mmCIF file of C-alpha atoms in Angstrom:
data_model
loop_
_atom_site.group_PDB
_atom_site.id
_atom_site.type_symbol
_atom_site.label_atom_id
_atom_site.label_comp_id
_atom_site.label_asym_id
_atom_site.label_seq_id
_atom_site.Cartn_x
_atom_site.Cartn_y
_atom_site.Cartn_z
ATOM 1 C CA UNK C 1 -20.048 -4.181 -2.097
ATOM 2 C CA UNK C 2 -17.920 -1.819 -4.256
ATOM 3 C CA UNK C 3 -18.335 -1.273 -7.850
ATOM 4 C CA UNK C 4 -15.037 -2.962 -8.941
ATOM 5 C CA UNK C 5 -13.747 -2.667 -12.271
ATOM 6 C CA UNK C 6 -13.919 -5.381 -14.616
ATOM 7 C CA UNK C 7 -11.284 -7.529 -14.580
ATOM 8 C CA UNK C 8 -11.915 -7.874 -18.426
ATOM 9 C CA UNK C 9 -10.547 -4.874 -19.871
ATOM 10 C CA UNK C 10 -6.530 -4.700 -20.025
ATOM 11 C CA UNK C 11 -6.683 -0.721 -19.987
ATOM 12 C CA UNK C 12 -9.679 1.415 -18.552
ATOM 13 C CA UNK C 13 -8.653 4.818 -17.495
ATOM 14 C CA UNK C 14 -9.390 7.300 -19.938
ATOM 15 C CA UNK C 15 -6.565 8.860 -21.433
ATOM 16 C CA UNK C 16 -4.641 9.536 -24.371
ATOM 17 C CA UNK C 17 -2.623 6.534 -25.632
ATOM 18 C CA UNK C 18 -0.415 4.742 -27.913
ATOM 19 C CA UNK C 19 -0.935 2.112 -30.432
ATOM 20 C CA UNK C 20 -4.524 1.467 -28.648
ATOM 21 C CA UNK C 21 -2.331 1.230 -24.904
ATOM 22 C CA UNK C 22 -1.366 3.647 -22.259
ATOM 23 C CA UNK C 23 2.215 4.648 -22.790
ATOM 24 C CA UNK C 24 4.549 3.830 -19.554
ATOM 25 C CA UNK C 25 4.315 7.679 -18.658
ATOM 26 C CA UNK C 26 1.118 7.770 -18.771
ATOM 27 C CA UNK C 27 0.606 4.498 -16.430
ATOM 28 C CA UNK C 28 3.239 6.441 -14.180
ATOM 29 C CA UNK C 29 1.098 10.166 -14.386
ATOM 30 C CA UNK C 30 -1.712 7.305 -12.926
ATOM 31 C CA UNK C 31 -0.324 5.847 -10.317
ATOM 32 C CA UNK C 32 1.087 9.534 -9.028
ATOM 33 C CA UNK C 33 -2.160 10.812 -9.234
ATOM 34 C CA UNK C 34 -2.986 7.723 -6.876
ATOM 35 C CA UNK C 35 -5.346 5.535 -9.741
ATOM 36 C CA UNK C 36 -5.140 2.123 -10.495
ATOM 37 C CA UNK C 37 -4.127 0.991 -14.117
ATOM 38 C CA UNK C 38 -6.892 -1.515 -15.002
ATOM 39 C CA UNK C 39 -4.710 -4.261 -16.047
ATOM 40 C CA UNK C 40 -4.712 -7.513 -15.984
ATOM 41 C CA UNK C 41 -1.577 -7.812 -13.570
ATOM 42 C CA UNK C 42 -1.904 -11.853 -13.172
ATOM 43 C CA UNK C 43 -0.949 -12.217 -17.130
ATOM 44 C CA UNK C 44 1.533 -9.080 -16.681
ATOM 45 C CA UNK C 45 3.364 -10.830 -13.914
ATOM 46 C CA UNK C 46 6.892 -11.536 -13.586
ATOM 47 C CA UNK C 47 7.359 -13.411 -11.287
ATOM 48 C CA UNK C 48 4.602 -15.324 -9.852
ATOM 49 C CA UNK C 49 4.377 -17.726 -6.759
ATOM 50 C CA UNK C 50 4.958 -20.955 -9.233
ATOM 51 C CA UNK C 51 7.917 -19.332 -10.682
ATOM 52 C CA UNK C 52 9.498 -18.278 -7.288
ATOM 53 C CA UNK C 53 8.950 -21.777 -5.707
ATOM 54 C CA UNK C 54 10.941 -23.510 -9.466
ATOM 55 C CA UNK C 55 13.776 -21.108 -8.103
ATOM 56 C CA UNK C 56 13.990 -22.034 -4.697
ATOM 57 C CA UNK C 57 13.570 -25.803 -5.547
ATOM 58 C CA UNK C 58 16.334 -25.410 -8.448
ATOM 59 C CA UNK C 59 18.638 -23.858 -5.140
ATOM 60 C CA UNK C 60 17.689 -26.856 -3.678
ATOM 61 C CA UNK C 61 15.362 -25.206 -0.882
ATOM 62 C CA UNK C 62 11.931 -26.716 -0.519
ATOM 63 C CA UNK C 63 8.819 -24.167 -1.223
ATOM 64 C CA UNK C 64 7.000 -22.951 1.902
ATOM 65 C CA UNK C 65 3.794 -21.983 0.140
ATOM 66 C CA UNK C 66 1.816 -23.305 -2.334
ATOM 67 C CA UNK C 67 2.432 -22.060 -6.155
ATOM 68 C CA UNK C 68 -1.571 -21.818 -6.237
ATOM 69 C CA UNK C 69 -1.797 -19.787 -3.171
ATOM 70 C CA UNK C 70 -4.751 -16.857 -3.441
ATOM 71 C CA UNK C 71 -5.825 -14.580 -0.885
ATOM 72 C CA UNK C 72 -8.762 -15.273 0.998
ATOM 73 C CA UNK C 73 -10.252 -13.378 3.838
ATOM 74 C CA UNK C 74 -10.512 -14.861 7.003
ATOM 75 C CA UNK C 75 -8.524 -18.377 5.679
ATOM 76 C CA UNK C 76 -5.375 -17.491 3.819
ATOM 77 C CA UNK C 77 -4.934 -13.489 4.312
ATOM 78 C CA UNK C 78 -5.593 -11.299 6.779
ATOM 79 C CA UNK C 79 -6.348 -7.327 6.467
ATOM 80 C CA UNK C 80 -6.480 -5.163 9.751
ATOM 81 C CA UNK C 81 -7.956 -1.185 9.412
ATOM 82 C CA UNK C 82 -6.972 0.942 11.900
ATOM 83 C CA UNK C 83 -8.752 4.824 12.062
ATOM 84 C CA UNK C 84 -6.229 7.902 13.220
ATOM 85 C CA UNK C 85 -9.093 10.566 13.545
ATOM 86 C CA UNK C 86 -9.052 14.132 14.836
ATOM 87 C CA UNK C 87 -11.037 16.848 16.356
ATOM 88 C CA UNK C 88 -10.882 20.439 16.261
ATOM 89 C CA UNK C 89 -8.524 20.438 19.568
ATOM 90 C CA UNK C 90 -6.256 17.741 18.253
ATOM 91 C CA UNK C 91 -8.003 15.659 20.612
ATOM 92 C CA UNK C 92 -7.363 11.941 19.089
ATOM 93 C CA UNK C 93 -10.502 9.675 18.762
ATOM 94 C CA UNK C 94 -9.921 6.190 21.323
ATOM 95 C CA UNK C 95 -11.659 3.507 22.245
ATOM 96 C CA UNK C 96 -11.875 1.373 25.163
ATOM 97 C CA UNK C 97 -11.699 -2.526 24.408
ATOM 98 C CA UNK C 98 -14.380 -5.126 25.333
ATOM 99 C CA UNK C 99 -12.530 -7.744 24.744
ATOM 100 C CA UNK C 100 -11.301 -10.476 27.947
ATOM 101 C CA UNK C 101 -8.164 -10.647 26.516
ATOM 102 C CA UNK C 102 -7.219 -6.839 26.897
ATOM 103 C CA UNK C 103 -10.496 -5.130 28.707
ATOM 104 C CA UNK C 104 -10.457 -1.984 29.533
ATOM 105 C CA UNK C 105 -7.223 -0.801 27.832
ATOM 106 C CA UNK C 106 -7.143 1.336 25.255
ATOM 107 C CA UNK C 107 -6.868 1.796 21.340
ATOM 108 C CA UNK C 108 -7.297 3.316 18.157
ATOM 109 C CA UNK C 109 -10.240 2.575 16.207
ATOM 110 C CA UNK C 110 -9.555 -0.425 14.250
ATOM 111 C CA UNK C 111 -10.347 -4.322 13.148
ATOM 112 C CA UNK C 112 -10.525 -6.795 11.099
ATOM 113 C CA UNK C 113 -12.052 -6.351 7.422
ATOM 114 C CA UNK C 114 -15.006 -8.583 6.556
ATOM 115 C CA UNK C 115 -15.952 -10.325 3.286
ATOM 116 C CA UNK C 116 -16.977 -7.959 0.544
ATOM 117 C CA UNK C 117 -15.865 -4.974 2.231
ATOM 118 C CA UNK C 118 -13.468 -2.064 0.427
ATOM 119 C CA UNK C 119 -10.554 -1.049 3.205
ATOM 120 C CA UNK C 120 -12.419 2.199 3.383
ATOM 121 C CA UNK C 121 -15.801 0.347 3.730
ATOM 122 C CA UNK C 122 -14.047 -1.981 6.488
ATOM 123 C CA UNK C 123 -12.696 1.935 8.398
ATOM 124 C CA UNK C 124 -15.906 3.510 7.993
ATOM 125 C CA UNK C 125 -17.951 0.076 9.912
ATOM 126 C CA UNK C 126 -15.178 -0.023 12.698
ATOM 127 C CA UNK C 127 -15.272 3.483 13.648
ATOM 128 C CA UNK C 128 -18.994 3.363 14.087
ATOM 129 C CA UNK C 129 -18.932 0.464 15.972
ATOM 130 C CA UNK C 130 -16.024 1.405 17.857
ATOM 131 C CA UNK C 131 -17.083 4.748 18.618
ATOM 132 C CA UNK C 132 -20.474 5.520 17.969
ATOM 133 C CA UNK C 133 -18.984 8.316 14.810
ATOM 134 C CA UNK C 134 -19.646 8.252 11.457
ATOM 135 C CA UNK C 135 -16.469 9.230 9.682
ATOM 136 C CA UNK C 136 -15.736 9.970 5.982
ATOM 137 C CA UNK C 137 -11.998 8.387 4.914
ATOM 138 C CA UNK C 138 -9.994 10.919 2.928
ATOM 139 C CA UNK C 139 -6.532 9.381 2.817
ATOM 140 C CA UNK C 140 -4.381 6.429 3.808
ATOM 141 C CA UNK C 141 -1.658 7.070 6.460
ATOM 142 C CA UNK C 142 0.186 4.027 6.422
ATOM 143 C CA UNK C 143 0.474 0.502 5.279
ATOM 144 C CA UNK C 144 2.091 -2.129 7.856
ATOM 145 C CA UNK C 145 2.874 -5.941 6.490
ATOM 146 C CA UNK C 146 3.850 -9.340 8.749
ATOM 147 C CA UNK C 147 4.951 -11.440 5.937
ATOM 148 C CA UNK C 148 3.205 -11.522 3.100
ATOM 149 C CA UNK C 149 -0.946 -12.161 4.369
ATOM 150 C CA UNK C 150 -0.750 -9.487 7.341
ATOM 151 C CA UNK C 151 -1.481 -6.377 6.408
ATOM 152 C CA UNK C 152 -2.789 -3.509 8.465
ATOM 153 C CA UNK C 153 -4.244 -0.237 6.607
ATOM 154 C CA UNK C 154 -3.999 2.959 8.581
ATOM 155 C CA UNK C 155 -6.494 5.579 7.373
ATOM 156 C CA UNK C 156 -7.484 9.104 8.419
ATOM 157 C CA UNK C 157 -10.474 11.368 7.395
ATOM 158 C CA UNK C 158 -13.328 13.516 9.010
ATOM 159 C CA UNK C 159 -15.930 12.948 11.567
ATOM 160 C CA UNK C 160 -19.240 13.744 10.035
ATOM 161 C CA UNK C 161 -21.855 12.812 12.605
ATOM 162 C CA UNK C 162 -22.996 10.322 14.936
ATOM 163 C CA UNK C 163 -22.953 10.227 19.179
ATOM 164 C CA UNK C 164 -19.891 9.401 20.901
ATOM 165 C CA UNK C 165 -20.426 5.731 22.831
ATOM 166 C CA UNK C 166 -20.802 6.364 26.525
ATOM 167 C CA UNK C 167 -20.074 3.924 29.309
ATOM 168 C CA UNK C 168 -24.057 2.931 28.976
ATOM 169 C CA UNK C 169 -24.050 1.804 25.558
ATOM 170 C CA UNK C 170 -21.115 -0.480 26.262
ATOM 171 C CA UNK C 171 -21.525 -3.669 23.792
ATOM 172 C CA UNK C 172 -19.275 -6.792 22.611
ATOM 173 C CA UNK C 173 -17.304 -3.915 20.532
ATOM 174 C CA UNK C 174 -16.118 -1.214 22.757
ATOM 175 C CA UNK C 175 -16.720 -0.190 26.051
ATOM 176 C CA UNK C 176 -16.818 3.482 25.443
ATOM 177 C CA UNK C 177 -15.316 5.909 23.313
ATOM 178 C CA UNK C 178 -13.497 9.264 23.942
ATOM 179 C CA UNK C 179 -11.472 12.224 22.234
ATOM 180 C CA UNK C 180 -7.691 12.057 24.517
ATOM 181 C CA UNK C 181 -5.142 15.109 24.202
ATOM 182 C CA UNK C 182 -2.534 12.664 25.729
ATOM 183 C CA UNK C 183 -2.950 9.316 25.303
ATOM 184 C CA UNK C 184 -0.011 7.829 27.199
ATOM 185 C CA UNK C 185 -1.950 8.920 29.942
ATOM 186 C CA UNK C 186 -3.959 5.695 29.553
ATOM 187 C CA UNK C 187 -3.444 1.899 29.957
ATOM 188 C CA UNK C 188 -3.117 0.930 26.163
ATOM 189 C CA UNK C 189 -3.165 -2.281 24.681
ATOM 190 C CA UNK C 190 -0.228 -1.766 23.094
ATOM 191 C CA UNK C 191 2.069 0.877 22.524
ATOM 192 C CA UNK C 192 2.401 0.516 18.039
ATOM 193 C CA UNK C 193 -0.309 3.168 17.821
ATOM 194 C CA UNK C 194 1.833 5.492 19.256
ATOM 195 C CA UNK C 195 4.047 6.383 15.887
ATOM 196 C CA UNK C 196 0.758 5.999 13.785
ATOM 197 C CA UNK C 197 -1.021 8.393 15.694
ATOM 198 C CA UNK C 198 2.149 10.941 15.183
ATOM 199 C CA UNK C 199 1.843 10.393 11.644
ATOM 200 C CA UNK C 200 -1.304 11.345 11.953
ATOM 201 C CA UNK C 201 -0.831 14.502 13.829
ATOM 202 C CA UNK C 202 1.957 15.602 10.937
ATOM 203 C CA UNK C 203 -0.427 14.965 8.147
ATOM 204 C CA UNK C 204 -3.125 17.044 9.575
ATOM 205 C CA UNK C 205 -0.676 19.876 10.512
ATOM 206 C CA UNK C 206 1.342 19.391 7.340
ATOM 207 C CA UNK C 207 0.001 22.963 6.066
ATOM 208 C CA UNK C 208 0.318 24.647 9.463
ATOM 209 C CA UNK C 209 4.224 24.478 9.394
ATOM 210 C CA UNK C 210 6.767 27.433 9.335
ATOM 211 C CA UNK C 211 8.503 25.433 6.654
ATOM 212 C CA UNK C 212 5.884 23.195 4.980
ATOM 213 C CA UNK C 213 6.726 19.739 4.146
ATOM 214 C CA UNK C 214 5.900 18.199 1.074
ATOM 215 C CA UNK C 215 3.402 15.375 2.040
ATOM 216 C CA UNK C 216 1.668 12.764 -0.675
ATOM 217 C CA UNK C 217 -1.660 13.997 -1.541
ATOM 218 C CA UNK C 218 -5.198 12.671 -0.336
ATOM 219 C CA UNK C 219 -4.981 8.881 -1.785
ATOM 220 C CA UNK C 220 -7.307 6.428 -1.190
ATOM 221 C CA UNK C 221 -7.603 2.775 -2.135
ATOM 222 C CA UNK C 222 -8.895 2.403 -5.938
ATOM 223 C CA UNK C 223 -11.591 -0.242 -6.364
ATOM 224 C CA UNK C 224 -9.591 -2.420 -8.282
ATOM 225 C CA UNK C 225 -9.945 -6.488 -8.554
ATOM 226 C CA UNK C 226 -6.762 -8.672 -8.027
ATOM 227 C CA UNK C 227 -7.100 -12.254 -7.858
ATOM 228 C CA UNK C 228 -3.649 -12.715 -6.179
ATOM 229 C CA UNK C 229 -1.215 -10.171 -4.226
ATOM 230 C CA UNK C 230 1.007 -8.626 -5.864
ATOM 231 C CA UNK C 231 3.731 -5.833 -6.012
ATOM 232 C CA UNK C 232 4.270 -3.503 -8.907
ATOM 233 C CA UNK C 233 7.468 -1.984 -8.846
ATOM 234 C CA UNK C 234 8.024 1.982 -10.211
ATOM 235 C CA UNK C 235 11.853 1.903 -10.338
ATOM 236 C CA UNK C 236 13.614 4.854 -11.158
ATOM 237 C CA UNK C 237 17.567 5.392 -11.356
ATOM 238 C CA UNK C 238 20.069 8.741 -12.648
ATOM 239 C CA UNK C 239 21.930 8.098 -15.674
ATOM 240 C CA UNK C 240 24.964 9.473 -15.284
ATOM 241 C CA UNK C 241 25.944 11.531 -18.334
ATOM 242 C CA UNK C 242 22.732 13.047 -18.370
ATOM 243 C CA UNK C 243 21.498 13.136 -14.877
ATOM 244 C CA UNK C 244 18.226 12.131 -16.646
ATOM 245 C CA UNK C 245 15.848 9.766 -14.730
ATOM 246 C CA UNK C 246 15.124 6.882 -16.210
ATOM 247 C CA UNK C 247 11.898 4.016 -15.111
ATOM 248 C CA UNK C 248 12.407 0.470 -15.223
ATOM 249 C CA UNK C 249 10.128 -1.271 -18.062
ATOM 250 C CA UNK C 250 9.405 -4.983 -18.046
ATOM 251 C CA UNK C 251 9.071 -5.987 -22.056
ATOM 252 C CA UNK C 252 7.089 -9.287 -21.059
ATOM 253 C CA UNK C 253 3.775 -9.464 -23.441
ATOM 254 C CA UNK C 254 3.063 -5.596 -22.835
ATOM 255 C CA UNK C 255 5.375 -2.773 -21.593
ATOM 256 C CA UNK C 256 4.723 -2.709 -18.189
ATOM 257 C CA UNK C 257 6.146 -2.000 -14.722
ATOM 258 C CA UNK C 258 7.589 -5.201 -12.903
ATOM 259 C CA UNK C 259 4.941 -6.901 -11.144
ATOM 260 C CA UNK C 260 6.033 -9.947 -8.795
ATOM 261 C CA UNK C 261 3.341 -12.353 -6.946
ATOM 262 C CA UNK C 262 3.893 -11.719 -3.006
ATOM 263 C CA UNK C 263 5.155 -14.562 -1.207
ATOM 264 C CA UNK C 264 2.578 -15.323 1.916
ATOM 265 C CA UNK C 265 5.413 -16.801 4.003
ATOM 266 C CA UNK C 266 7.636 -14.053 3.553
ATOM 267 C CA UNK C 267 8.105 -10.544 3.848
ATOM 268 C CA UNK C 268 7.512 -8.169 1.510
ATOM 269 C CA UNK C 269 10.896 -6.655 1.737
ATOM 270 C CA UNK C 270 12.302 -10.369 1.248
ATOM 271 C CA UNK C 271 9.835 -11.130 -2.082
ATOM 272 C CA UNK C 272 11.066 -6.982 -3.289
ATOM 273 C CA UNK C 273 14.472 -8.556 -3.198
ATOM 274 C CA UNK C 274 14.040 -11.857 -4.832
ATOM 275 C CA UNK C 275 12.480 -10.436 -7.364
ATOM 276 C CA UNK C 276 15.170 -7.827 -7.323
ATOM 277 C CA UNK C 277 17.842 -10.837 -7.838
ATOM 278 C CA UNK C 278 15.734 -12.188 -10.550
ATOM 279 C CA UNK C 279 15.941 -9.221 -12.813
ATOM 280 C CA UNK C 280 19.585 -7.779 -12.002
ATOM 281 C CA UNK C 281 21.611 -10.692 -10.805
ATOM 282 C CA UNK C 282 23.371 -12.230 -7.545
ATOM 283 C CA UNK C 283 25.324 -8.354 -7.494
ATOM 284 C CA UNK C 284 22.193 -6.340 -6.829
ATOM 285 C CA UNK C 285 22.707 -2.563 -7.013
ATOM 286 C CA UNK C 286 21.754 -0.752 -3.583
ATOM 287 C CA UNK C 287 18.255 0.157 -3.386
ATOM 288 C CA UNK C 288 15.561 1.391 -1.261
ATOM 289 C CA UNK C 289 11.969 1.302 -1.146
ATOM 290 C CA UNK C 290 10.566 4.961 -1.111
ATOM 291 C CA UNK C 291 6.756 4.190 -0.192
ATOM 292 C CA UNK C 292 3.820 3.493 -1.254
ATOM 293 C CA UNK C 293 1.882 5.315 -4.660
ATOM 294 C CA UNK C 294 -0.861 3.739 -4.165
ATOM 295 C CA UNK C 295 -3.312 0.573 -3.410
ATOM 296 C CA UNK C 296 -5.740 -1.591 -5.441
ATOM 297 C CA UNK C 297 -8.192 -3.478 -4.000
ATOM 298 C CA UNK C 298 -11.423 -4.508 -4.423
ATOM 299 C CA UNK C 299 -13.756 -7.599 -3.401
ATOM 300 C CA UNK C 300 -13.674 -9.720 -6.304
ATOM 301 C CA UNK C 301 -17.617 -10.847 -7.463
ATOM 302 C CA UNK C 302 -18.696 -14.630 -7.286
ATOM 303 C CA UNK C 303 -17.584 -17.189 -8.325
ATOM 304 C CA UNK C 304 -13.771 -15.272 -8.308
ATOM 305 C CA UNK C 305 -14.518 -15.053 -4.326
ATOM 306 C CA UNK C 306 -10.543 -13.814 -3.865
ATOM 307 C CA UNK C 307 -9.084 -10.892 -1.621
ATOM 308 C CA UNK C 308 -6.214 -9.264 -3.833
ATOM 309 C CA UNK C 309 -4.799 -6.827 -3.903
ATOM 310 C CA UNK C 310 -1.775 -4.823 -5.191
ATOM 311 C CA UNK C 311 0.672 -1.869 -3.776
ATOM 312 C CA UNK C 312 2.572 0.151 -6.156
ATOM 313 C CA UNK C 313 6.241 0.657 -4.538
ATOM 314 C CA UNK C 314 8.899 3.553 -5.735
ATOM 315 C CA UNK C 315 11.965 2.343 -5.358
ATOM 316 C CA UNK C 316 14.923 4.322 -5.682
ATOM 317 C CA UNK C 317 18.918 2.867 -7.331
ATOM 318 C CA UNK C 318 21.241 4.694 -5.967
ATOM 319 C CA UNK C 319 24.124 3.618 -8.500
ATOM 320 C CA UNK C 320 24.247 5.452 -11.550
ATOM 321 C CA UNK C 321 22.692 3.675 -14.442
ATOM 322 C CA UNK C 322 25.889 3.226 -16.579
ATOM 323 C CA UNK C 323 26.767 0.554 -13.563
ATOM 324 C CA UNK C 324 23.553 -1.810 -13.590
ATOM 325 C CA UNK C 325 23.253 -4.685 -15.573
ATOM 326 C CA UNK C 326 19.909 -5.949 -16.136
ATOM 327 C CA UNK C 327 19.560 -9.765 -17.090
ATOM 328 C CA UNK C 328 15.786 -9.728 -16.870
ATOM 329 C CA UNK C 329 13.375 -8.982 -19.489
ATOM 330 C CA UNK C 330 13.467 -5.157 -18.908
ATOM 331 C CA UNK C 331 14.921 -1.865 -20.182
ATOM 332 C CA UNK C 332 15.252 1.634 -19.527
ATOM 333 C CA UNK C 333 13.104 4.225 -20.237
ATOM 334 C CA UNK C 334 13.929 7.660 -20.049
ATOM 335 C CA UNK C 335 11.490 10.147 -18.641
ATOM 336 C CA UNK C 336 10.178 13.308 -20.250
ATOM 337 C CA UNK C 337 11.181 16.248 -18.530
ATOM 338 C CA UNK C 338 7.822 17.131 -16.998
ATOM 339 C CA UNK C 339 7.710 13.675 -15.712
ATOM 340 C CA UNK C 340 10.998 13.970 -14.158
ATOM 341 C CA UNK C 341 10.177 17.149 -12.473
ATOM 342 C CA UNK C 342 7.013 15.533 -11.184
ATOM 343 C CA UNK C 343 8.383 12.409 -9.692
ATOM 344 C CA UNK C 344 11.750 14.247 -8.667
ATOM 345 C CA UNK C 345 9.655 16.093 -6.413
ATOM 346 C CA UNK C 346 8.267 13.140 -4.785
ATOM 347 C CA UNK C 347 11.875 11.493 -4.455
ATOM 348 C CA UNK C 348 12.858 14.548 -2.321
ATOM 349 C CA UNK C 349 10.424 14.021 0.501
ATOM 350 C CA UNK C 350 10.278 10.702 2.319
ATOM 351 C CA UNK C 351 7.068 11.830 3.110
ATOM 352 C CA UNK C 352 5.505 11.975 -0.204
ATOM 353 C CA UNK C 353 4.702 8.690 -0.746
ATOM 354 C CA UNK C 354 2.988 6.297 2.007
ATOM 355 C CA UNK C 355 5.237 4.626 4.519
ATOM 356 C CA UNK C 356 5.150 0.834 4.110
ATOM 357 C CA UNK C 357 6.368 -0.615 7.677
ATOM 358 C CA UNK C 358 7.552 -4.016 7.347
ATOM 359 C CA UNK C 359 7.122 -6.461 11.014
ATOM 360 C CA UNK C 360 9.157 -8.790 11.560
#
């Protein structure tokens, strides 16, 4: 099990602050630099599950999921890793299934986490078993969601030892493993791997390029408790008459970035929006979800036996700020310049945060 933080402390990264709290730059200078925040995000929420089903039932519409829904592994939620590992020939590492359902086709790496595992814990046990290759994880790729208790984390990193599985040691997991140049060349089990495994291949070569692109940094999941799901949102906008970029505050208890409870029977981009509606009104200003900062997650010790965990989304206005009215509990704040040279940087590159792929 990882060493998780204690849910107990509001604020635990070490860092200058103000009036005993992180300031909201410096919570933003943490989640670029891919850390959690070590807050309590349940009080800090928004908009939680019992507040989004009062809504719906106020419109008339009946809930779909319980207001005291949590995540649980392998009952309520579900978490999928999936490896995209390299050699020194580019060679992709693939494995051949065991399963009946789709024996002998092929795949990347990947499966289901297990109780008390990290999501790099979870990559590290597949690939082995998978493969026969122990494998160091270095950065996430990729997050994919199916409503709101699918979620698949797609992970790359090193190969550091082991013996690739042979035909003869053929077992319940894999049938055998093998580096492929060309993997459309075999029978696969299905064909989504197929964009991951390109994302892959442009991370790894991102220095290699004529013309690099700027690409997020090595970021990892932080071992960070949650006893729900949740999305925290970084929202940043232009004000107009000073081109300055301002970050969307939520003034509830502490200054904090808006945090709503994901809905399990609903996508994530369908929950972003609700919550969206919630804070600016029925004429919601055009927006777009950048990526992913980062992830916190973390099996949560006994008795709080719960599966949480939380993704940090950019999101981007494109309206000026002199044209969107809040009705929330928020505000504006307007970065320093360092900051805004920082995160402008990021907003340039759709490549510098982590791609969160929504299934429908």
């Amino acid at each position: 099990m990882c060493n998780c933080r204690s849910k107990q402390k509001l604020h635990c990264i070490k860092m200058p602050q103000t009036n005993g709290l992180p300031s909201i730059e410096q919570k933003l200078l943490s989640l670029i630099a891919g850390q959690d925040l070590g807050d309590i995000t349940q009080e800090l929420c928004d908009f939680s599950l019992e507040e989004q089903n009062a809504t719906a039932e106020a419109q008339g519409i009946q809930p779909t999921a319980a207001s005291d829904f949590v995540p649980v592994l392998g009952k309520t939620v579900t978490y999928i890793v999936a490896c995209v590992l390299f050699n020194e020939n580019n060679e992709v590492l693939a494995m051949q299934e065991a399963k009946q359902s789709c024996a002998g086709k092929w795949y990347l790496p990947a499966g289901r986490m297990e109780k008390n595992e990290s999501i790099c814990e979870a990559a590290v046990r597949e690939v082995f078993e998978e493969t026969g290759l122990n494998c160091k994880i270095t950065t996430l790729l990729a997050i994919e969601a199916a409503g709101g208790s699918w979620f698949r984390f797609v992970l790359t990193g090193t190969v550091t030892g082991g013996v690739l599985k042979t035909p003869a040691q053929a077992d319940s997991e894999s049938l055998q493993a093998k580096w492929i140049q060309n993997i459309q060349e075999l029978p696969l089990r299905s064909n989504d791997i197929l964009n991951l495994i390109e994302i892959g291949k442009s991370y790894t070569s991102r220095h290699q390029s004529p013309q690099p692109i700027l690409w997020h940094s090595e970021v990892l999941p932080t071992k960070y408790s949650h006893h729900k799901n949740y999305l925290r949102v970084v929202a940043v906008i232009r004000k107009r008459s000073t081109n300055a970029l301002n970050v969307l505050v939520s003034e509830k208890n502490v200054h904090h970035f808006p945090t709503v409870e994901v809905h399990p029977q609903r996508s994530l981009h369908s929950t972003l929006r609700k919550f969206m509606v919630e804070l600016f009104g029925a004429e919601l200003p055009q927006h777009r979800p950048h990526g992913i900062l980062s992830v916190e997650h973390c099996p949560s010790a006994p008795p709080h036996t719960t599966d949480g965990i939380c993704l940090n989304v950019l999101v981007v206005f494109r309206p000026p700020l002199e044209e969107v009215a809040l009705i929330g509990k928020c505000t504006w704040h307007e970065l320093s310049k360092t900051l805004e040279e920082k995160l402008g940087r990021i907003l340039c590159s759709k490549n510098s945060t982590i791609p969160l792929n929504v299934i429908r």
